Structures are given as C-alpha cells and as structure tokens.
Amino acid sequence: MSNWIRSRIFWLAVMLAVLVIALGSVLIPYLISLASADANQPVAPVRTIPHTDVNPFGAGFFLAREVEEWKREETVKMAAEAGIGWAKQQFVWAEIEPQPGAAATEDWGKWDDIVNLCARYNIQVIARLDRAPGWAHPSNPHPGAPPDDFTTYGDFVRRFVQHYRGRVRYIQVWNEPNLSREWGNQPVDPAAYVELLKVAYQAAKSADPNVVILSAPLAITLGEPHPEAGKWSAMNDLQFLEEMYQAGAAAYFDILSVNAFGMDRPPEDPPDPDVLNFQRVTLQRKIMEKHGDGNKAIWFNEYGWNAAPASFPDSKLIWKRVSEEEQAAYTLRGIEMARSQWPWAGVFNIWYFRQVGNIPADDAEYYFRMVDVDFTPRRVYYAVKDAAASLRVAGVGIFEETNPAVTAGQGWRAILDERASGQTYLESETAGTSLTFTFKGSEVDLVTFRDYNGGRLLVTLDGHNVAGLPTDSQGRSYAELFNPDPRWRVQLPLVHGVGSGNHILRLTVSDEPSMMSMGARCVVDAFRVRSAAQPFPTLPVVLLGLGIVVVGGLLRREVQLRRRYG
C-alpha cells in the first residue's frame, strides 16, 4: 500500500511542477511586455518645428581642398562611421564660375565628386555659397566682397540649385556678413545682406520649391567699430540679427544658421548679452520669437570647443581653450541639452572634422579637429561615434521621415508642404524605391497621405511579411495608400504585437498599385512607435490554474494518506 502511495505522490509532484512551469512560461512574457509598455518607457519628444527631427551630428569639411582622392574618401568614410549625417561644405562661386555664365556649360568637376562621395556614404551636404569671382565685383578687389549686382549671385544660385536638384537640398547664403572681411573689407550692412538673401532665396525657390535656404551664420562678437563714424567692422551678432529682421529677412530663409562656440565655458553657462558662450544662441532665438518667427529651426553652422594644449600662448587663443576631455564631454552635453530643452534645435555642425594640412599647429584653429591630418581620431570623435549610435534606433514616440532611424535609398524626393507632419515628407512613384525604419517597440503606424493617385508600399519586418496586412498576387504584404478622397496625416497600422528588441521595418514602392488608383504615388510622412503590453493570457492562466489546484489537492490527499498508513 505505502509503495503505491509513494508512486502516486511522485507522479503528482511531477505533474504539479510541470503545470507551475507552464504557468510561468505564459505569465513571464506578459509581465515583461507590461514592464516595457508605453507607461514605463521614455517617450521621444515630438519635434513639430520643421527641420528639427534630424540626425543632430554634422561637421564642417574641407573636401574641396583635398588633392588626393583616397584622402577625401577616407575622410568621408570615417565621418560616416562616426554617425556624422551632414557635411557642411563651401562651394566657391569664383571656382565654379570663373567667367560670367561659365557654370551653365563647364564641367563641375570636383564639386560633383564631393556631392557623389557624400551620397555614397549617406551624408547630406549643406552647401555654403560665397566667394564671388572678381568679374562680379570689379568695384571692390577684396576676395570676400559681395557682387556689385546681386542678381549675378542670384543667377549663380539658380544654376547651382538646378544642377544639384535632388542631390543638394540645403543651401547657405553667404557667411558671417557681420564681419567686414566677409563683406569686402567695408562696413557691414544688415539691410544689404537681407537684399542679397532675398535675391538668392527667390532664385533658389524658382529652380526648386523644395530646396531649403539657410541664412548666413553670424560671427559671435561683441562688436568692433569701423573707422567711419557710426559704422562697424564687426557688428554685434544680436544687433545684426535684429536689423536683419527689421529689414524683412524673415520671409527669405527657412532655417536660421548660427555659430556657437563654447569658448572656455561649459555648455550649461547661462546666456548673457555681454558674454560669448554656447547659450548665446538663446538670445538670438528670443529675437526670432520677438519677430514672430518661432516656428523655424536653428541649425548650428560652427559648433564646438577648442582644445589647444596648455602650453599654447594665451595671446593666440581666439576661442579660448579647454582640455581634450572637456572638449569631448562639452560637445555631447551641449547637444544633449539642446535636444532636450530647445525644440527648435536641429543640426550641430561640429567645427571641424579634418583639415588637409594647411592649418599649422601654431594656429589655434588647428585644435578644433575631430580627426588629425594623418587620420588619427581625437577623443571627441569617439565620443560622437558612441552617442550617434543610439540615435539610429527609434523608441516610443513620433518620428519624422528625416529622423536618423530612417534610411532612405535613392528615388525618394523630399517635399516641403505645410499640411504634412513636420511640414516635410518623402514621396516616390518608382517601383523598387525603398527605405528602412529601425525601431524598438511592439507597434508601428505609418503617417502618410492617401488619395486617388496613391500606390502601395510593400512592407516587411526583419525581412519577412507582416502578419495582419493584406497580400498581393505575389504573396507580399503591403499597405494601401489609395483613397478616393485626399487625406493628410493618415495613421496606417503596420506592425503590432512584435517582441522586444530592435526591428527593421522596410517599405518599398510596389510594382502592383491598386486597380482603382490613377497613379502609384507613395508618401512617407512620419512613424509612430508604441510599446503595448500583450493581452492578458486569460484562458491558459485559468486552465493551468485549475490544473494546479486539482493536482495540488490530489497531492495533498496522497500525502495525508501516506502519513495515515505509514
């Protein structure tokens, strides 16, 4: 009798253990999903100001000065590996158009090579257009002089935009016009610069309405009077910007460019009109908002701290100095602070990535570099590389198509439209054109535009069809963008119920649009990511719970019998 009872106790104990393990295997995934749900996840700030939901990491480059092609390639390659998404590059008008109208017919040579090289590494170019050719300013021989007739600059800008349409989308009009050396060694003139900006803006938009115009960054300065009474060789940047707005500048740029050097102060150092520091940019921002221009982004044209050695002569420290450790830390802290506190902050072009050897070590500018001439990375390079990696995966929140988690292949057109989320979107009708969105979450919606010309986007998740979406004649899952009535900012559910971890969502323009559609237009406006808890597994929990109660009761009974009968 006792042997029989012991055997029953053993098998009932085994059954109870199996049921408990099974219940745990059901509940643990649910509890994990509950812990990672939206309420417990940091939500990325919604960047509603146009041109702010972008990769913040850019840098200044001197690619046009590099003679050897392999060095140019290595420079851009290292920048891409560090997560740099923007190349601020000067395009010298005098070299492109040495004679009137030459740019319309001559080979653009090295400039095309630079643009194509950056495109291969998925780095967008911000083109600074200045340095007028001598024939354009015969009245002033200074190389920094503006043209005598501003329409000649407008004509050049128009040809530039036409030549690089779809390849260079961001144009900076001139550079530091509040310094006399950048304005023909003559007194600076905010109203005259605004007229130049107006001519360039109108010319660029006539060539491509979707090109984005950046104002010239202003040198941060407390001012330096000109020998002529009442005029300035270097006008205080705050005063110059105020006078730009008074002259009507707001209508003629899409993004305000600024220079932001930290000098010898940390990024947390508060703004003061009498102090040059990183947060001086907030004083420029107040001027923008005063003139009702608060819905524009600010991009940082030259940003950073100088890390000259302690032995460097104080008299040559134009930008003051910090240690290399501080340079790296301050660079990241400034960007992190701006992205969390300033919804208008966009790209930070770190000054500078690498020079070609023409800046000597006895010049303070030498010590801004991220990478040495011989391609040795400095501390700031590694700091940026580590920080940029985390931006390539979107968490919970709403992300524009310009976010660094989105990688768009060739064939997409960037369109400016006030009706779109962030006032921009990507579109394509070309079959096979694709992009990827890397995210961490359980649900993804596509924000898009649907109308009677809407096509279809093929959708894969981690290389596989997406459950719950319709499939076409070839068995491919897709999202339908056709709708008889035009509708903006439509949220189409694409993914739901996926597990934790990083995922790659790929959208590809289909070669099988809807039979009802009059076209194949596909619009990608934004993405929304959520992290929702899995539904509570009621039925398995109830059944397993009942099993545990029954088996546990039987086991208890058998134990009592064994005690009674020994």
PDB file of C-alpha atoms in Angstrom, residues 230-445:
ATOM      1  CA  GLY A 230      28.634 105.129 -36.764  1.00  0.00           C
ATOM      2  CA  LYS A 231      29.661 102.057 -38.749  1.00  0.00           C
ATOM      3  CA  TRP A 232      31.017  98.653 -37.814  1.00  0.00           C
ATOM      4  CA  SER A 233      33.873  96.415 -38.887  1.00  0.00           C
ATOM      5  CA  ALA A 234      32.321  93.702 -36.729  1.00  0.00           C
ATOM      6  CA  MET A 235      28.731  94.236 -35.662  1.00  0.00           C
ATOM      7  CA  ASN A 236      27.412  92.532 -32.541  1.00  0.00           C
ATOM      8  CA  ASP A 237      25.608  89.426 -33.791  1.00  0.00           C
ATOM      9  CA  LEU A 238      22.489  90.223 -31.751  1.00  0.00           C
ATOM     10  CA  GLN A 239      22.275  93.728 -33.197  1.00  0.00           C
ATOM     11  CA  PHE A 240      22.920  92.458 -36.728  1.00  0.00           C
ATOM     12  CA  LEU A 241      20.153  89.848 -36.446  1.00  0.00           C
ATOM     13  CA  GLU A 242      17.723  92.434 -35.063  1.00  0.00           C
ATOM     14  CA  GLU A 243      18.444  94.720 -38.018  1.00  0.00           C
ATOM     15  CA  MET A 244      18.064  91.788 -40.419  1.00  0.00           C
ATOM     16  CA  TYR A 245      14.547  91.227 -39.129  1.00  0.00           C
ATOM     17  CA  GLN A 246      13.769  94.926 -39.338  1.00  0.00           C
ATOM     18  CA  ALA A 247      14.811  94.752 -42.998  1.00  0.00           C
ATOM     19  CA  GLY A 248      12.359  91.896 -43.678  1.00  0.00           C
ATOM     20  CA  ALA A 249      14.679  88.869 -43.515  1.00  0.00           C
ATOM     21  CA  ALA A 250      12.036  86.517 -42.091  1.00  0.00           C
ATOM     22  CA  ALA A 251      10.448  85.966 -45.499  1.00  0.00           C
ATOM     23  CA  TYR A 252      13.692  84.840 -47.123  1.00  0.00           C
ATOM     24  CA  PHE A 253      15.076  81.882 -45.189  1.00  0.00           C
ATOM     25  CA  ASP A 254      13.777  78.540 -43.901  1.00  0.00           C
ATOM     26  CA  ILE A 255      16.383  77.846 -41.190  1.00  0.00           C
ATOM     27  CA  LEU A 256      18.433  80.281 -39.135  1.00  0.00           C
ATOM     28  CA  SER A 257      22.153  79.440 -39.100  1.00  0.00           C
ATOM     29  CA  VAL A 258      24.177  80.320 -36.011  1.00  0.00           C
ATOM     30  CA  ASN A 259      27.721  79.922 -34.778  1.00  0.00           C
ATOM     31  CA  ALA A 260      28.034  78.542 -31.252  1.00  0.00           C
ATOM     32  CA  PHE A 261      31.489  78.298 -29.739  1.00  0.00           C
ATOM     33  CA  GLY A 262      31.672  77.427 -26.051  1.00  0.00           C
ATOM     34  CA  MET A 263      34.954  79.291 -25.541  1.00  0.00           C
ATOM     35  CA  ASP A 264      36.303  78.242 -22.098  1.00  0.00           C
ATOM     36  CA  ARG A 265      32.848  77.784 -20.555  1.00  0.00           C
ATOM     37  CA  PRO A 266      30.741  74.634 -20.162  1.00  0.00           C
ATOM     38  CA  PRO A 267      27.511  74.340 -22.168  1.00  0.00           C
ATOM     39  CA  GLU A 268      25.464  74.999 -19.017  1.00  0.00           C
ATOM     40  CA  ASP A 269      26.945  78.504 -18.683  1.00  0.00           C
ATOM     41  CA  PRO A 270      23.913  80.852 -18.834  1.00  0.00           C
ATOM     42  CA  PRO A 271      23.376  83.363 -21.635  1.00  0.00           C
ATOM     43  CA  ASP A 272      24.455  86.968 -21.190  1.00  0.00           C
ATOM     44  CA  PRO A 273      24.483  89.670 -23.902  1.00  0.00           C
ATOM     45  CA  ASP A 274      27.995  90.651 -22.794  1.00  0.00           C
ATOM     46  CA  VAL A 275      29.394  87.101 -22.870  1.00  0.00           C
ATOM     47  CA  LEU A 276      30.406  84.834 -25.761  1.00  0.00           C
ATOM     48  CA  ASN A 277      29.370  81.264 -24.977  1.00  0.00           C
ATOM     49  CA  PHE A 278      27.295  78.351 -26.274  1.00  0.00           C
ATOM     50  CA  GLN A 279      23.985  79.548 -24.838  1.00  0.00           C
ATOM     51  CA  ARG A 280      24.287  82.892 -26.600  1.00  0.00           C
ATOM     52  CA  VAL A 281      22.166  81.214 -29.260  1.00  0.00           C
ATOM     53  CA  THR A 282      19.142  81.531 -26.953  1.00  0.00           C
ATOM     54  CA  LEU A 283      19.456  85.318 -27.212  1.00  0.00           C
ATOM     55  CA  GLN A 284      19.260  85.036 -30.988  1.00  0.00           C
ATOM     56  CA  ARG A 285      16.242  82.788 -30.514  1.00  0.00           C
ATOM     57  CA  LYS A 286      14.489  85.483 -28.487  1.00  0.00           C
ATOM     58  CA  ILE A 287      14.958  87.900 -31.376  1.00  0.00           C
ATOM     59  CA  MET A 288      13.367  85.372 -33.748  1.00  0.00           C
ATOM     60  CA  GLU A 289      10.390  84.902 -31.451  1.00  0.00           C
ATOM     61  CA  LYS A 290      10.047  88.649 -30.929  1.00  0.00           C
ATOM     62  CA  HIS A 291       9.506  88.959 -34.675  1.00  0.00           C
ATOM     63  CA  GLY A 292       7.019  86.062 -34.841  1.00  0.00           C
ATOM     64  CA  ASP A 293       9.497  83.647 -36.407  1.00  0.00           C
ATOM     65  CA  GLY A 294       9.382  80.974 -33.709  1.00  0.00           C
ATOM     66  CA  ASN A 295       8.302  78.122 -35.984  1.00  0.00           C
ATOM     67  CA  LYS A 296      11.699  77.954 -37.679  1.00  0.00           C
ATOM     68  CA  ALA A 297      14.592  75.741 -36.686  1.00  0.00           C
ATOM     69  CA  ILE A 298      18.066  76.879 -35.754  1.00  0.00           C
ATOM     70  CA  TRP A 299      20.995  74.922 -37.165  1.00  0.00           C
ATOM     71  CA  PHE A 300      24.492  75.290 -35.790  1.00  0.00           C
ATOM     72  CA  ASN A 301      26.929  76.162 -38.564  1.00  0.00           C
ATOM     73  CA  GLU A 302      30.114  76.056 -36.482  1.00  0.00           C
ATOM     74  CA  TYR A 303      29.859  74.420 -33.066  1.00  0.00           C
ATOM     75  CA  GLY A 304      32.399  73.267 -30.529  1.00  0.00           C
ATOM     76  CA  TRP A 305      35.226  73.914 -28.110  1.00  0.00           C
ATOM     77  CA  ASN A 306      38.908  74.448 -28.867  1.00  0.00           C
ATOM     78  CA  ALA A 307      41.350  72.005 -27.245  1.00  0.00           C
ATOM     79  CA  ALA A 308      44.658  73.811 -27.701  1.00  0.00           C
ATOM     80  CA  PRO A 309      47.395  72.463 -25.395  1.00  0.00           C
ATOM     81  CA  ALA A 310      48.067  74.183 -22.074  1.00  0.00           C
ATOM     82  CA  SER A 311      51.396  75.431 -23.473  1.00  0.00           C
ATOM     83  CA  PHE A 312      49.690  77.360 -26.280  1.00  0.00           C
ATOM     84  CA  PRO A 313      50.226  81.157 -25.971  1.00  0.00           C
ATOM     85  CA  ASP A 314      47.234  82.939 -24.436  1.00  0.00           C
ATOM     86  CA  SER A 315      47.554  85.730 -26.989  1.00  0.00           C
ATOM     87  CA  LYS A 316      46.663  83.300 -29.781  1.00  0.00           C
ATOM     88  CA  LEU A 317      43.680  81.661 -28.060  1.00  0.00           C
ATOM     89  CA  ILE A 318      40.970  83.327 -30.144  1.00  0.00           C
ATOM     90  CA  TRP A 319      38.377  80.782 -28.983  1.00  0.00           C
ATOM     91  CA  LYS A 320      39.911  80.290 -25.503  1.00  0.00           C
ATOM     92  CA  ARG A 321      40.652  76.643 -24.626  1.00  0.00           C
ATOM     93  CA  VAL A 322      39.514  73.539 -22.766  1.00  0.00           C
ATOM     94  CA  SER A 323      41.149  70.127 -22.344  1.00  0.00           C
ATOM     95  CA  GLU A 324      40.504  67.360 -24.873  1.00  0.00           C
ATOM     96  CA  GLU A 325      38.453  65.520 -22.250  1.00  0.00           C
ATOM     97  CA  GLU A 326      36.325  68.631 -21.739  1.00  0.00           C
ATOM     98  CA  GLN A 327      36.053  69.173 -25.494  1.00  0.00           C
ATOM     99  CA  ALA A 328      34.531  65.725 -25.939  1.00  0.00           C
ATOM    100  CA  ALA A 329      32.261  65.979 -22.897  1.00  0.00           C
ATOM    101  CA  TYR A 330      31.073  69.529 -23.605  1.00  0.00           C
ATOM    102  CA  THR A 331      30.329  68.710 -27.240  1.00  0.00           C
ATOM    103  CA  LEU A 332      27.952  65.922 -26.246  1.00  0.00           C
ATOM    104  CA  ARG A 333      26.458  67.763 -23.273  1.00  0.00           C
ATOM    105  CA  GLY A 334      25.650  70.776 -25.399  1.00  0.00           C
ATOM    106  CA  ILE A 335      23.833  68.681 -27.990  1.00  0.00           C
ATOM    107  CA  GLU A 336      22.013  66.612 -25.381  1.00  0.00           C
ATOM    108  CA  MET A 337      20.893  69.719 -23.519  1.00  0.00           C
ATOM    109  CA  ALA A 338      19.713  71.411 -26.696  1.00  0.00           C
ATOM    110  CA  ARG A 339      17.739  68.389 -27.894  1.00  0.00           C
ATOM    111  CA  SER A 340      16.006  68.012 -24.534  1.00  0.00           C
ATOM    112  CA  GLN A 341      15.343  71.695 -23.800  1.00  0.00           C
ATOM    113  CA  TRP A 342      15.266  73.527 -27.134  1.00  0.00           C
ATOM    114  CA  PRO A 343      12.591  72.169 -29.519  1.00  0.00           C
ATOM    115  CA  TRP A 344      13.943  74.441 -32.243  1.00  0.00           C
ATOM    116  CA  ALA A 345      17.464  72.940 -32.326  1.00  0.00           C
ATOM    117  CA  GLY A 346      18.376  70.929 -35.425  1.00  0.00           C
ATOM    118  CA  VAL A 347      21.804  70.030 -36.846  1.00  0.00           C
ATOM    119  CA  PHE A 348      25.072  70.711 -34.989  1.00  0.00           C
ATOM    120  CA  ASN A 349      27.954  71.029 -37.433  1.00  0.00           C
ATOM    121  CA  ILE A 350      30.989  70.408 -35.258  1.00  0.00           C
ATOM    122  CA  TRP A 351      33.902  72.617 -36.239  1.00  0.00           C
ATOM    123  CA  TYR A 352      35.634  70.812 -37.813  1.00  0.00           C
ATOM    124  CA  PHE A 353      36.073  67.175 -38.911  1.00  0.00           C
ATOM    125  CA  ARG A 354      39.535  67.133 -40.534  1.00  0.00           C
ATOM    126  CA  GLN A 355      41.715  69.660 -42.315  1.00  0.00           C
ATOM    127  CA  VAL A 356      44.053  68.946 -45.222  1.00  0.00           C
ATOM    128  CA  GLY A 357      47.286  70.233 -43.672  1.00  0.00           C
ATOM    129  CA  ASN A 358      47.070  73.929 -44.443  1.00  0.00           C
ATOM    130  CA  ILE A 359      46.277  74.930 -40.834  1.00  0.00           C
ATOM    131  CA  PRO A 360      49.572  74.823 -38.873  1.00  0.00           C
ATOM    132  CA  ALA A 361      49.922  73.673 -35.272  1.00  0.00           C
ATOM    133  CA  ASP A 362      50.773  77.215 -34.142  1.00  0.00           C
ATOM    134  CA  ASP A 363      47.292  78.363 -35.210  1.00  0.00           C
ATOM    135  CA  ALA A 364      44.582  77.870 -32.566  1.00  0.00           C
ATOM    136  CA  GLU A 365      42.148  76.674 -35.236  1.00  0.00           C
ATOM    137  CA  TYR A 366      44.266  73.526 -35.579  1.00  0.00           C
ATOM    138  CA  TYR A 367      42.872  72.243 -32.256  1.00  0.00           C
ATOM    139  CA  PHE A 368      39.195  72.070 -33.158  1.00  0.00           C
ATOM    140  CA  ARG A 369      39.690  68.909 -35.228  1.00  0.00           C
ATOM    141  CA  MET A 370      37.842  65.647 -34.663  1.00  0.00           C
ATOM    142  CA  VAL A 371      40.442  63.762 -36.713  1.00  0.00           C
ATOM    143  CA  ASP A 372      44.083  64.650 -37.317  1.00  0.00           C
ATOM    144  CA  VAL A 373      45.507  65.236 -40.780  1.00  0.00           C
ATOM    145  CA  ASP A 374      47.012  61.727 -40.616  1.00  0.00           C
ATOM    146  CA  PHE A 375      43.526  60.313 -39.791  1.00  0.00           C
ATOM    147  CA  THR A 376      44.184  59.758 -36.091  1.00  0.00           C
ATOM    148  CA  PRO A 377      40.851  60.201 -34.267  1.00  0.00           C
ATOM    149  CA  ARG A 378      40.708  62.513 -31.263  1.00  0.00           C
ATOM    150  CA  ARG A 379      38.610  61.968 -28.121  1.00  0.00           C
ATOM    151  CA  VAL A 380      35.710  63.998 -29.489  1.00  0.00           C
ATOM    152  CA  TYR A 381      35.496  61.646 -32.492  1.00  0.00           C
ATOM    153  CA  TYR A 382      34.975  58.583 -30.307  1.00  0.00           C
ATOM    154  CA  ALA A 383      32.516  60.430 -28.064  1.00  0.00           C
ATOM    155  CA  VAL A 384      30.370  61.411 -31.040  1.00  0.00           C
ATOM    156  CA  LYS A 385      30.584  57.915 -32.511  1.00  0.00           C
ATOM    157  CA  ASP A 386      29.242  56.349 -29.315  1.00  0.00           C
ATOM    158  CA  ALA A 387      26.460  58.918 -28.922  1.00  0.00           C
ATOM    159  CA  ALA A 388      25.337  58.801 -32.551  1.00  0.00           C
ATOM    160  CA  ALA A 389      24.863  55.027 -32.498  1.00  0.00           C
ATOM    161  CA  SER A 390      21.939  55.274 -30.073  1.00  0.00           C
ATOM    162  CA  LEU A 391      20.041  57.664 -32.362  1.00  0.00           C
ATOM    163  CA  ARG A 392      19.745  55.112 -35.154  1.00  0.00           C
ATOM    164  CA  VAL A 393      17.051  53.179 -33.271  1.00  0.00           C
ATOM    165  CA  ALA A 394      13.700  54.861 -32.590  1.00  0.00           C
ATOM    166  CA  GLY A 395      11.982  54.155 -29.291  1.00  0.00           C
ATOM    167  CA  VAL A 396       8.466  55.088 -28.255  1.00  0.00           C
ATOM    168  CA  GLY A 397       7.233  58.304 -29.880  1.00  0.00           C
ATOM    169  CA  ILE A 398       6.537  60.033 -33.187  1.00  0.00           C
ATOM    170  CA  PHE A 399       9.412  60.276 -35.655  1.00  0.00           C
ATOM    171  CA  GLU A 400       9.590  62.285 -38.867  1.00  0.00           C
ATOM    172  CA  GLU A 401      10.890  60.788 -42.083  1.00  0.00           C
ATOM    173  CA  THR A 402      14.042  62.870 -41.515  1.00  0.00           C
ATOM    174  CA  ASN A 403      14.849  61.083 -38.246  1.00  0.00           C
ATOM    175  CA  PRO A 404      18.201  59.226 -38.175  1.00  0.00           C
ATOM    176  CA  ALA A 405      16.323  55.945 -37.587  1.00  0.00           C
ATOM    177  CA  VAL A 406      15.059  56.281 -41.179  1.00  0.00           C
ATOM    178  CA  THR A 407      17.433  55.356 -44.001  1.00  0.00           C
ATOM    179  CA  ALA A 408      16.045  56.265 -47.410  1.00  0.00           C
ATOM    180  CA  GLY A 409      17.528  54.862 -50.594  1.00  0.00           C
ATOM    181  CA  GLN A 410      17.735  56.624 -53.935  1.00  0.00           C
ATOM    182  CA  GLY A 411      14.491  57.500 -55.676  1.00  0.00           C
ATOM    183  CA  TRP A 412      12.757  59.400 -52.867  1.00  0.00           C
ATOM    184  CA  ARG A 413      12.003  63.105 -53.272  1.00  0.00           C
ATOM    185  CA  ALA A 414      11.896  65.411 -50.248  1.00  0.00           C
ATOM    186  CA  ILE A 415       8.883  67.724 -50.430  1.00  0.00           C
ATOM    187  CA  LEU A 416       8.060  70.820 -48.365  1.00  0.00           C
ATOM    188  CA  ASP A 417       4.344  71.103 -47.542  1.00  0.00           C
ATOM    189  CA  GLU A 418       2.715  72.826 -44.569  1.00  0.00           C
ATOM    190  CA  ARG A 419      -0.010  70.160 -44.457  1.00  0.00           C
ATOM    191  CA  ALA A 420       2.471  67.396 -43.673  1.00  0.00           C
ATOM    192  CA  SER A 421       3.751  66.344 -40.275  1.00  0.00           C
ATOM    193  CA  GLY A 422       6.837  68.472 -39.691  1.00  0.00           C
ATOM    194  CA  GLN A 423       5.926  70.257 -42.953  1.00  0.00           C
ATOM    195  CA  THR A 424       8.018  67.799 -44.989  1.00  0.00           C
ATOM    196  CA  TYR A 425       7.586  64.320 -46.445  1.00  0.00           C
ATOM    197  CA  LEU A 426       9.168  61.826 -48.835  1.00  0.00           C
ATOM    198  CA  GLU A 427       7.446  60.652 -51.994  1.00  0.00           C
ATOM    199  CA  SER A 428       8.133  58.286 -54.890  1.00  0.00           C
ATOM    200  CA  GLU A 429       6.277  56.534 -57.694  1.00  0.00           C
ATOM    201  CA  THR A 430       9.246  54.427 -58.782  1.00  0.00           C
ATOM    202  CA  ALA A 431       8.807  50.707 -58.145  1.00  0.00           C
ATOM    203  CA  GLY A 432      11.589  49.271 -56.015  1.00  0.00           C
ATOM    204  CA  THR A 433      12.377  52.517 -54.206  1.00  0.00           C
ATOM    205  CA  SER A 434      12.715  51.627 -50.531  1.00  0.00           C
ATOM    206  CA  LEU A 435      13.573  52.884 -47.081  1.00  0.00           C
ATOM    207  CA  THR A 436      14.069  51.316 -43.674  1.00  0.00           C
ATOM    208  CA  PHE A 437      12.937  52.351 -40.211  1.00  0.00           C
ATOM    209  CA  THR A 438      14.767  50.833 -37.250  1.00  0.00           C
ATOM    210  CA  PHE A 439      12.783  50.793 -34.024  1.00  0.00           C
ATOM    211  CA  LYS A 440      12.352  49.210 -30.622  1.00  0.00           C
ATOM    212  CA  GLY A 441       8.706  48.698 -29.708  1.00  0.00           C
ATOM    213  CA  SER A 442       5.722  46.462 -30.327  1.00  0.00           C
ATOM    214  CA  GLU A 443       3.575  48.592 -32.654  1.00  0.00           C
ATOM    215  CA  VAL A 444       4.304  50.908 -35.581  1.00  0.00           C
ATOM    216  CA  ASP A 445       1.958  53.159 -37.539  1.00  0.00           C
TER     217      ASP A 445
END
